[in-house]
Coordinates of C-alpha atoms in Angstrom, one line a residue:
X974 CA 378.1 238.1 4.7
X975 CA 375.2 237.9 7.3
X976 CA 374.4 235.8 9.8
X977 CA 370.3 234.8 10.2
X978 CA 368.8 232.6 12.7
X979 CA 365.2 232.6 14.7
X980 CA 363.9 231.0 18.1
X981 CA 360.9 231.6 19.7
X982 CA 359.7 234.2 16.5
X983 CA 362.6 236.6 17.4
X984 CA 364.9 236.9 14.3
X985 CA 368.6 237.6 15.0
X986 CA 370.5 239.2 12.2
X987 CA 374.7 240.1 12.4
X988 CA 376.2 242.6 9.8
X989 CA 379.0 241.9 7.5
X990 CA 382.0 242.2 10.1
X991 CA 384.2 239.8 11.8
X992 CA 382.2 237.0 11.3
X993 CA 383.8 234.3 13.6
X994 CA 383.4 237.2 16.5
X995 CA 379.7 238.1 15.7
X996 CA 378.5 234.3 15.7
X997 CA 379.9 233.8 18.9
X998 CA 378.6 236.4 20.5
X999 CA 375.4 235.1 18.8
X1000 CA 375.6 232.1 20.4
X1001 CA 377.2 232.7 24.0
X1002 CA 373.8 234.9 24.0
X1003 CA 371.8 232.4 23.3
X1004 CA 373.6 230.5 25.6
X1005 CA 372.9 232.6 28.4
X1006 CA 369.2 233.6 27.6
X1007 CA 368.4 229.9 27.3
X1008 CA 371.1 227.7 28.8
X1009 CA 368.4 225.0 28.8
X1010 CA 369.1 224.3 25.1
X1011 CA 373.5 223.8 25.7
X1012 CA 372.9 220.4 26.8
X1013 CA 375.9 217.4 26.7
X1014 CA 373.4 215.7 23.7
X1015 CA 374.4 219.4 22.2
X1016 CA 377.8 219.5 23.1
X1017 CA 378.5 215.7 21.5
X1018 CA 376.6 216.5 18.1
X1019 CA 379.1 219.8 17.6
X1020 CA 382.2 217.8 18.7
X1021 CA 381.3 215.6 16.2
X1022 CA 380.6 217.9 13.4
X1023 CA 383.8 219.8 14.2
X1024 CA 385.2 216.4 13.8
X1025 CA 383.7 216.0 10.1
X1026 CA 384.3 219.3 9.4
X1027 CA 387.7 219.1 9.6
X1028 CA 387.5 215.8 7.8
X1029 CA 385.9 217.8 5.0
X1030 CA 388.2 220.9 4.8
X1031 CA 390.9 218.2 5.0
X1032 CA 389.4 216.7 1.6
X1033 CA 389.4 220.0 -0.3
X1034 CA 393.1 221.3 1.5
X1035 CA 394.5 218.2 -0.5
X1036 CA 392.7 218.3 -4.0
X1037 CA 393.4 221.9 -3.7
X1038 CA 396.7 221.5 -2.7
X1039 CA 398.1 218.5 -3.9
X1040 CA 401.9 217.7 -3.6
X1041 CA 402.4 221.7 -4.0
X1042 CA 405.3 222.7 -0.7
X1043 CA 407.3 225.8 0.0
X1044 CA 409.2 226.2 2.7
X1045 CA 406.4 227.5 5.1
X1046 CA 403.1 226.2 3.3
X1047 CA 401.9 222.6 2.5
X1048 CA 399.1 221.0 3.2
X1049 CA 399.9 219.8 6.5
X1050 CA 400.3 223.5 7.7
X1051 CA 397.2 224.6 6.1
X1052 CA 395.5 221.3 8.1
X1053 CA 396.9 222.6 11.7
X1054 CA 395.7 225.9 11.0
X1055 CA 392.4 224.9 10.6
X1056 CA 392.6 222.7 13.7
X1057 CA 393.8 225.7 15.4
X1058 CA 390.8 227.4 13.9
X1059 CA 387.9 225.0 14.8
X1060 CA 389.7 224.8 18.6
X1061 CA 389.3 228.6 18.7
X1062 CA 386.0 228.6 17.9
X1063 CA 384.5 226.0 20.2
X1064 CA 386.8 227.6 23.0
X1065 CA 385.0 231.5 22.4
X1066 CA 381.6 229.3 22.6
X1067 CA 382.3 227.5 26.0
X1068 CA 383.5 224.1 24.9
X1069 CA 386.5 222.2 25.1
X1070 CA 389.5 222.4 22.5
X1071 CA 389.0 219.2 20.7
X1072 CA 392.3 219.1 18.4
X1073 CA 396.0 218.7 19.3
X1074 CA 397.8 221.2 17.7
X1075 CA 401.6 220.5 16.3
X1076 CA 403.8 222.5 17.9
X1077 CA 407.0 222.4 14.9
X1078 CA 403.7 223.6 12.5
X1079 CA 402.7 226.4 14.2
X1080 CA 405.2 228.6 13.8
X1081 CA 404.8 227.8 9.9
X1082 CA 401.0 229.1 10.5
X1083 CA 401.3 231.7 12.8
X1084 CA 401.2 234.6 10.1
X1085 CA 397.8 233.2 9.0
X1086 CA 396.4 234.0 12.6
X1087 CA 397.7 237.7 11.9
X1088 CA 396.2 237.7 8.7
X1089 CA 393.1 236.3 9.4
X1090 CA 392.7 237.9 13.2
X1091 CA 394.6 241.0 12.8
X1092 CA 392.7 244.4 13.1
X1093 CA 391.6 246.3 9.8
X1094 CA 392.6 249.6 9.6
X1095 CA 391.7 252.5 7.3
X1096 CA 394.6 253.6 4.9
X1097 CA 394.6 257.3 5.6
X1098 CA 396.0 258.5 1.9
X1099 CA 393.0 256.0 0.2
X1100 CA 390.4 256.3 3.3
X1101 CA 389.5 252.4 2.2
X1102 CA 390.0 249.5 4.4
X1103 CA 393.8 247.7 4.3
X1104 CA 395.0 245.0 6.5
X1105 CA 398.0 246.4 8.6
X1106 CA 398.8 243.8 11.4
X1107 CA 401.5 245.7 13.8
X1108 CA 400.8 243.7 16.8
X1109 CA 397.7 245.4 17.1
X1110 CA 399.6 248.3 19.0
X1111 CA 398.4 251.8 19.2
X1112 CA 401.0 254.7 18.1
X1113 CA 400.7 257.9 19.5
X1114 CA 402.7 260.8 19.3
X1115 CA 405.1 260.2 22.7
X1116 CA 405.7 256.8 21.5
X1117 CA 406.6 257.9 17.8
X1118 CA 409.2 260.6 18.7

């Protein structure tokens, strides 16, 4: 769960929390201590490995998956939500969106975003963390009672 790179013999380590969030910070630092290094020839290479990346997650999604389909979860679903993914990602590092996203599938993947985005929580009774997704709203007493 950590995150290690080096430039210049300066070593750059992130903890084991919200990955995704963590590398782009990372990287939008990078980015602006040394924006000599985001250059197009930069920009084209990781368009194009977002492009086989999705080509690979698409591989294992359907041995994986195979012909298995509920009502709200197929392969196809699992496919846009990764899109959606990888479009989030290169967005929160200063590039472009690079994948359509189907509109009729997105509501079928929406509750991944909440899963996989929503806030962590500690479970007061347990004092351990549990996934609540409410929105990500804060309760206090006026708005309780």
């Amino acid at each position: 769960g950590n995150i290690i790179t080096r430039y210049n013999n300066k070593t750059f380590i992130s903890g084991n929390c919200l990955h995704a969030k963590i590398g782009f910070k990372l990287i939008n630092t990078i980015r602006e201590e040394y924006p000599e290094l985001f250059t197009s020839r930069l920009e084209k290479r990781i368009i194009e490995e977002s492009h086989e990346a999705f080509r690979c997650e698409s591989k294992m999604i359907d041995w994986i998956i195979g012909d298995y389909s509920s009502e709200r979860i197929n392969g196809d679903v699992i496919k846009e939500f990764v899109k959606y993914r990888i479009n989030n990602s290169l967005e929160s590092i200063g590039f472009e969106k690079i994948f359509d996203i189907d509109k009729g599938l997105y509501r079928d993947f929406e509750w991944m975003i909440e899963e996989t985005l929503g806030n962590n929580m500690i479970d007061f009774f347990h004092k351990r963390p549990v996934d609540y997704v409410k929105n990500n709203k804060s309760y206090d007493t006026d708005s309780l009672f």
